[in-house]
XYZ file of C-alpha atoms in Angstrom:
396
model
C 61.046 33.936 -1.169
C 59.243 35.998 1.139
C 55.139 35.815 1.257
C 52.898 38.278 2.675
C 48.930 37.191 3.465
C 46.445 39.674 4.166
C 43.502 38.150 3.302
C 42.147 36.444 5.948
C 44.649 35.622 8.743
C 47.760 37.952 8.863
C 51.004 36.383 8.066
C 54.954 36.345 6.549
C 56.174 33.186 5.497
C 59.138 32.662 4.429
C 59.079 29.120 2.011
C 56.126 28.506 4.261
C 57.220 28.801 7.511
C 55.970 31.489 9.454
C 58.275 34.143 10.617
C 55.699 35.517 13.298
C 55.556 31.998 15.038
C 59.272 32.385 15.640
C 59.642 35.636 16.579
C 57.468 38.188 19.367
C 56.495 40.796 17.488
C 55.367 44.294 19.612
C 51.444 44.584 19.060
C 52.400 48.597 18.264
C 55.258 47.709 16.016
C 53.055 45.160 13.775
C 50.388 47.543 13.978
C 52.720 49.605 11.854
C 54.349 47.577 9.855
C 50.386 46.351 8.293
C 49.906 49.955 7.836
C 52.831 50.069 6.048
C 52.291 47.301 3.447
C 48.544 48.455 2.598
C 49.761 52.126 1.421
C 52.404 50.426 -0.506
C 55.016 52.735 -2.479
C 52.796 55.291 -1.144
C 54.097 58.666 0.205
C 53.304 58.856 3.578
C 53.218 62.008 6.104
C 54.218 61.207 9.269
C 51.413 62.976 10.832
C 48.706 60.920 8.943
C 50.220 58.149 10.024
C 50.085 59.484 13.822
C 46.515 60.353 13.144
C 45.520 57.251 12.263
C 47.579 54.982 14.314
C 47.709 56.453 17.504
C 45.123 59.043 17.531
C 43.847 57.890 20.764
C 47.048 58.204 22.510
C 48.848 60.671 24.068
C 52.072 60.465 23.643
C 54.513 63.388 24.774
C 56.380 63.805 21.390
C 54.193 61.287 18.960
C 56.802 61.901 15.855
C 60.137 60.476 17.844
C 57.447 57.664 18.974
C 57.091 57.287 15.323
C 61.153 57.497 14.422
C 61.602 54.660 17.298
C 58.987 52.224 16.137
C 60.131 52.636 11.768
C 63.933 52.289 13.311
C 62.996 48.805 15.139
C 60.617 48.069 12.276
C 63.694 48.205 10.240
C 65.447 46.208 11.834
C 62.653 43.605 12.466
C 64.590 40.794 10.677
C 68.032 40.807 11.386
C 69.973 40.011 8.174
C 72.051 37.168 10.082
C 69.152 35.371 11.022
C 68.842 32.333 9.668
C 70.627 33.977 6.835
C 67.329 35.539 5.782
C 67.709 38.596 4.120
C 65.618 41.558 4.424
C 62.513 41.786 2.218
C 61.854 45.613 2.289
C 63.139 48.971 2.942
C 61.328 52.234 4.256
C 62.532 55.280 2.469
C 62.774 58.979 4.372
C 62.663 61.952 1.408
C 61.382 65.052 1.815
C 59.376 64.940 5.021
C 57.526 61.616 3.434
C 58.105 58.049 4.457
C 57.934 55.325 1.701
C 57.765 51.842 2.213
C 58.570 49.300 -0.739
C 59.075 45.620 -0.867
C 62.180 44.312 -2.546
C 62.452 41.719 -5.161
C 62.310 38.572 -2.672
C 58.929 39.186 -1.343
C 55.277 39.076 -2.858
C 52.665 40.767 -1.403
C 49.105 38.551 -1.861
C 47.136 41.766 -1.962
C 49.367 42.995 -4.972
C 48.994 39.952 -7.151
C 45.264 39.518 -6.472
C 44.563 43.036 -7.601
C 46.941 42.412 -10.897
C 45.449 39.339 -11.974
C 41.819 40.264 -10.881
C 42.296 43.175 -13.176
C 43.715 41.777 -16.010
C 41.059 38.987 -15.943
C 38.101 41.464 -15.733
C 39.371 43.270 -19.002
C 40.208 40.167 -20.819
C 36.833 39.176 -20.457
C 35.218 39.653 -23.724
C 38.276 39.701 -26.008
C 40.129 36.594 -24.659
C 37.632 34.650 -22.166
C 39.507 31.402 -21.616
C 42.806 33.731 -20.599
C 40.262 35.709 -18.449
C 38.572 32.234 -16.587
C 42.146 31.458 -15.848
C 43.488 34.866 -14.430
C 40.354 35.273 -12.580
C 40.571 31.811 -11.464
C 44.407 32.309 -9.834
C 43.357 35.780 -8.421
C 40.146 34.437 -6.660
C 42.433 31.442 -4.998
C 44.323 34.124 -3.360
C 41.445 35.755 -1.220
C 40.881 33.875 2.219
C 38.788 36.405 3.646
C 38.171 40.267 4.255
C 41.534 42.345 4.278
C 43.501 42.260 7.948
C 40.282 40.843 9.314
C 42.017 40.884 12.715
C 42.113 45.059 12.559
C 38.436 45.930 13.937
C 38.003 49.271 15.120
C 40.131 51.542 12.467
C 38.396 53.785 10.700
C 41.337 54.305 8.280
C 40.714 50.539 6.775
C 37.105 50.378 5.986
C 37.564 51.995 2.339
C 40.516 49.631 1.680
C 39.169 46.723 3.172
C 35.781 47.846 0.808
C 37.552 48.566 -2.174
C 39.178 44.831 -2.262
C 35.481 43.689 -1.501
C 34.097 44.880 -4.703
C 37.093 44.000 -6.505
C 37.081 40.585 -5.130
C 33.080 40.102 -5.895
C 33.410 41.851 -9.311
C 35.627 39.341 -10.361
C 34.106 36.359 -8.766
C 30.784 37.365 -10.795
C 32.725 37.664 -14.047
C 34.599 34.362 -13.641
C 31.071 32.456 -12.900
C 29.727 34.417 -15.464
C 32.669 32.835 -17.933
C 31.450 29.439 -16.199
C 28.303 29.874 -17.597
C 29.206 30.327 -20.785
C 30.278 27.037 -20.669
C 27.797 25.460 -19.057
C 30.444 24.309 -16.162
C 27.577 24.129 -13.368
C 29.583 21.788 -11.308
C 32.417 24.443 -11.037
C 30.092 27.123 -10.414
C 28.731 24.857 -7.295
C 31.631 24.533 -5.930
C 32.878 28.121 -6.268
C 30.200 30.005 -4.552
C 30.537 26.990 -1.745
C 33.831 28.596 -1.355
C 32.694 32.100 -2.071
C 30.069 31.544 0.329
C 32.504 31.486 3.206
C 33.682 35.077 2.333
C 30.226 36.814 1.580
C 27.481 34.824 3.421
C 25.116 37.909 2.789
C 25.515 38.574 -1.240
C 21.939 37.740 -2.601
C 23.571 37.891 -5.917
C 26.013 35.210 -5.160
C 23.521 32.950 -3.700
C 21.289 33.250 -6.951
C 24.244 31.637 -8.942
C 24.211 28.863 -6.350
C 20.581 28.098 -6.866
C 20.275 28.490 -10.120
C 23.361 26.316 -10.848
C 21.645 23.251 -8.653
C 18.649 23.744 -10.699
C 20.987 23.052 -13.561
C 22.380 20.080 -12.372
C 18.417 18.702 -11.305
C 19.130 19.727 -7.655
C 15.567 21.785 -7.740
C 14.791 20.352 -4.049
C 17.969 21.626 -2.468
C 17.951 24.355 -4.132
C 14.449 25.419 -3.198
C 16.001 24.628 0.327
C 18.707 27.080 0.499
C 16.387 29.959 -0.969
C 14.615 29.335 1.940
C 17.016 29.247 4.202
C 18.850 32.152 2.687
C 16.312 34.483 2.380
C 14.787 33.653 5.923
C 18.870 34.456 7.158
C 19.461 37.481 5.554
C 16.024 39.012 7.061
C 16.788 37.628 10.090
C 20.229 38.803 10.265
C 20.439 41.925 8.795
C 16.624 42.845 7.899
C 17.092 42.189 3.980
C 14.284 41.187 2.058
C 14.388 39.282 -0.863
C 14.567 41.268 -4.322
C 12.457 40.856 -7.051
C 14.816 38.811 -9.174
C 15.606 36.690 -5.934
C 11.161 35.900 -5.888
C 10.807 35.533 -9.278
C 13.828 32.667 -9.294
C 12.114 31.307 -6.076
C 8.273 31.178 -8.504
C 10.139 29.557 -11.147
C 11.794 26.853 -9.150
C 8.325 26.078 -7.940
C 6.534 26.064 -11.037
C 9.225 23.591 -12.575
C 8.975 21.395 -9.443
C 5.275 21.322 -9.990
C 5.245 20.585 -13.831
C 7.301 17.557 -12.463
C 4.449 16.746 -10.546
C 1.321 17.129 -12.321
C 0.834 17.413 -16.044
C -1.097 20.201 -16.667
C -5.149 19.514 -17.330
C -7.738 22.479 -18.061
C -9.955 21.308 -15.145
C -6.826 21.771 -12.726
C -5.142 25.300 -13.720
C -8.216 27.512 -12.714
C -7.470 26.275 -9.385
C -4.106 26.610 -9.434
C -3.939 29.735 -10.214
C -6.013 31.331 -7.369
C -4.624 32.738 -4.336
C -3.896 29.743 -1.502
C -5.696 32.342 1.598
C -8.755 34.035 1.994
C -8.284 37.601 1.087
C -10.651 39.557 2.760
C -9.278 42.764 1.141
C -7.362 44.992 -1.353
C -4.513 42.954 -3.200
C -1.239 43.693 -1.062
C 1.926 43.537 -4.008
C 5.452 44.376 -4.561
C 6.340 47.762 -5.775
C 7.728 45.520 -8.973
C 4.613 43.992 -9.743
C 2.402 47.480 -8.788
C 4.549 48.922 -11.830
C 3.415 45.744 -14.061
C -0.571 45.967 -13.047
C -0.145 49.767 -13.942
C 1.919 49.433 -17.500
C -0.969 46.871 -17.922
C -3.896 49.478 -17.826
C -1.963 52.073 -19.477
C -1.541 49.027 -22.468
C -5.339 48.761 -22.255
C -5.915 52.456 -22.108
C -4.046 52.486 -25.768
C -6.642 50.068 -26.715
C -9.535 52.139 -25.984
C -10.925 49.924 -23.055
C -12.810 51.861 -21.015
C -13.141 51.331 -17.252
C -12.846 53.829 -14.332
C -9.399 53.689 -12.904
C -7.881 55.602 -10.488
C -4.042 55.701 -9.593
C -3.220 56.644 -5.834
C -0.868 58.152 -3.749
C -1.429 57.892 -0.068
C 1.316 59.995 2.135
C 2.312 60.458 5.762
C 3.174 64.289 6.841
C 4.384 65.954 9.894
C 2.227 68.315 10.758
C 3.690 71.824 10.612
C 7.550 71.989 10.954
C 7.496 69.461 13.475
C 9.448 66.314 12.343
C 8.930 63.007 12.925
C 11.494 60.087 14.050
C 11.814 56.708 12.435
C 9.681 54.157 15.010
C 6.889 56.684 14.647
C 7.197 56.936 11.055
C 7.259 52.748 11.041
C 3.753 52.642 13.603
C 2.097 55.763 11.484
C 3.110 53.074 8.148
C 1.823 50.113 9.474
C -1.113 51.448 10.661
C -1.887 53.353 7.452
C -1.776 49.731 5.972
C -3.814 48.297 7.630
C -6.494 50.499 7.302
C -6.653 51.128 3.536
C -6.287 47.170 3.425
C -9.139 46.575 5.759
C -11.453 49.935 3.316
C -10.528 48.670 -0.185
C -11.950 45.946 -2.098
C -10.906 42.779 -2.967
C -10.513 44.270 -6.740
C -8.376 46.903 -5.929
C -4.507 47.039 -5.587
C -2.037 48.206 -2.886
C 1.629 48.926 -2.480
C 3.898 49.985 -0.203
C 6.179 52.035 -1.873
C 8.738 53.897 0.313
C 8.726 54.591 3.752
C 5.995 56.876 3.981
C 3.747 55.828 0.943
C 1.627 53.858 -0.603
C 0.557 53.596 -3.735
C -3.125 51.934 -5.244
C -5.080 51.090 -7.941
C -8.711 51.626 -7.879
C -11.158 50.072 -10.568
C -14.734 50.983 -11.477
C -15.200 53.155 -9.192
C -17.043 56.664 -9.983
C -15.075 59.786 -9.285
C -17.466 61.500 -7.559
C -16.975 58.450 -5.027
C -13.546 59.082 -4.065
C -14.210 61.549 -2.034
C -16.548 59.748 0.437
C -13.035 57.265 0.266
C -10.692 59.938 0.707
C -12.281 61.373 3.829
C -12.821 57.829 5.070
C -9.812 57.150 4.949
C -8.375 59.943 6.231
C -10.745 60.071 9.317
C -9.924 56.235 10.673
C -5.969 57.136 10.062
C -6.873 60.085 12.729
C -8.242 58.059 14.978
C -6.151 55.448 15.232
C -2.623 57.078 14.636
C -1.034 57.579 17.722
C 1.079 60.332 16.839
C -1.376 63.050 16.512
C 1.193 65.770 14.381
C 1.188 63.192 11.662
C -1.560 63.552 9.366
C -2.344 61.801 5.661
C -2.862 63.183 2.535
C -4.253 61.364 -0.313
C -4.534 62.322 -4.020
C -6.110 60.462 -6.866
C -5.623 60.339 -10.538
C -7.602 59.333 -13.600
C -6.435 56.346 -15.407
């Protein structure tokens, strides 16, 4: 039996010895013959395959290059060798070349995507047939799809499209894990999965919270940290809301481990561990829970001067402006409404060119001595003189 691997690192075995260690395969011919095996039983134009093979080269007649290369890939185990037999066939009908695998080879790619597929609709109806469908398909993935093929544009939505399908039903077999409270497994699987997808925040959230599970609070604490500090580092992610609020949790329960809780303790606990000298700098997650919060107190008839604002950066005119200024206009438009609101108020940053605040007590007729305030150090220190700031206020 013939075995195909394309997760990971390229190869045909044959009862697991490696054909391509015996044999010198052409770069060009291999090339093709991969191409081949991911559009499998598809009909294939020779010209698209031209255009994506060899689109940088100029060959005199491309389609006899073509002809020549399928003729030799034909032929690319010779049937008295070894007295192996060959393990597919390319097809010529109608202008369109097909290439199928016979009955003596499995393609990994194939199978994953079968049992991946079966498991992820199995899921609610049959679980324990899903954990163990999911569990054979997920073996099968070593790594992104012909990882050795860089530079092709053609593979990226393949190579993609077994991503998802690979993470979609990783997530659904550690969600069946779950289930069962099998936090050991679940360990051990996104150790593994790990390899694959360093940079899925969702991944590494079943890692930590399964440690927590199994009393590993400490370490898992630890690889938040060092996750979270990576993926910034690396690729400029922050973490997401969820991520924090596992990351307060784990704290809070390491604490409570600590300290048992006393009334003459929590009031310090509770306050901010810095000196802020001005407005309270949030999330855009927990902006949306301060607001929802007045609006609840609104309902009750509590009456207090609120204002909700929206603070913009503009291009002046039809003149446009390009990202670094856009990121120096931003962070300078931070620091000055930090540095001109109160400690009581609230600030958020909630796109790339606004913020958003809450003001409290405050008496209308006072927002405009803030608005032009505002407004006139942004001038003056923004370096970019066609962008300009526009603020608007609301009544709470």
């Amino acid at each position: 039996m013939y075995k195909i691997y394309t997760f990971g690192d390229f190869d045909i075995r044959y009862n697991d010895e490696s054909i391509l260690d015996t044999k010198g395969y052409q770069y060009r011919m291999l090339a093709l013959f991969k191409y081949f095996i991911t559009f499998n039983e598809k009909k294939l134009l020779p010209e698209s395959i031209i255009e994506d093979l060899w689109a940088d080269n100029e060959f005199h007649d491309p389609k006899n290059v073509l002809r020549t290369q399928i003729s030799r890939l034909r032929r690319m185990i010779n049937l008295d060798d070894k007295n192996l037999k060959q393990f597919y066939r390319i097809e010529h009908s109608n202008g369109y070349y097909v290439f199928k695998t016979n009955d003596n080879c499995v393609l990994d790619v194939q199978l994953f995507k079968e049992l991946i597929d079966e498991g992820n609709s199995l899921k609610e109806n049959d679980p324990q047939k899903s954990l163990s469908l999911l569990e054979k398909g997920l073996k099968l993935y070593k790594g992104e799809y012909l990882r050795e093929i860089e530079y092709e544009e053609w593979i990226v939505p393949i190579r993609n499209r077994y991503r998802r399908l690979y993470l979609q039903g990783l997530f659904n077999y550690i969600e069946l894990l779950k289930q069962k409270k099998m936090n050991e497994e679940i360990i051990k699987t996104c150790e593994e999965a790990i390899q694959y997808e360093p940079y899925d925040e969702v991944l590494h959230m079943y890692f930590i919270e399964a440690l927590t599970e199994v009393g590993e609070k400490r370490y898992a604490i630890s690889h938040y940290e060092y996750i979270t500090s990576r993926l910034y580092s690396h690729i400029g992610i922050k973490p997401s809301p969820k991520m924090k609020m596992l990351y307060k949790k784990m704290q809070l329960d390491e604490e409570s481990l600590k300290d048992d809780i006393n009334l003459s303790k929590i009031d310090e606990e509770l306050k901010e561990d810095y000196e802020n000298k001005g407005a309270l700098i949030c999330e855009p997650y927990y902006f949306k829970f301060l607001y929802n919060l007045e609006t609840r107190k609104k309902s009750r008839n509590m009456k207090d001067n609120k204002f909700l604002g929206i603070l913009t950066i503009e291009n002046k005119g039809y003149l446009s402006i390009d990202e670094e200024d856009r990121k120096e206009s931003m962070r300078t438009l931070e620091e000055i409404v930090y540095n001109n609101l109160r400690k009581g108020d609230v600030l958020s940053k909630w796109n790339s060119s606004q913020l958003v605040s809450l003001l409290y007590d405050i008496e209308e007729k006072s927002l405009n001595i803030i608005v032009n305030r505002l407004q006139k150090r942004f001038q003056e220190k923004c370096k970019n003189k066609n962008i300009i700031l526009k603020i608007r206020f609301k009544s709470l």
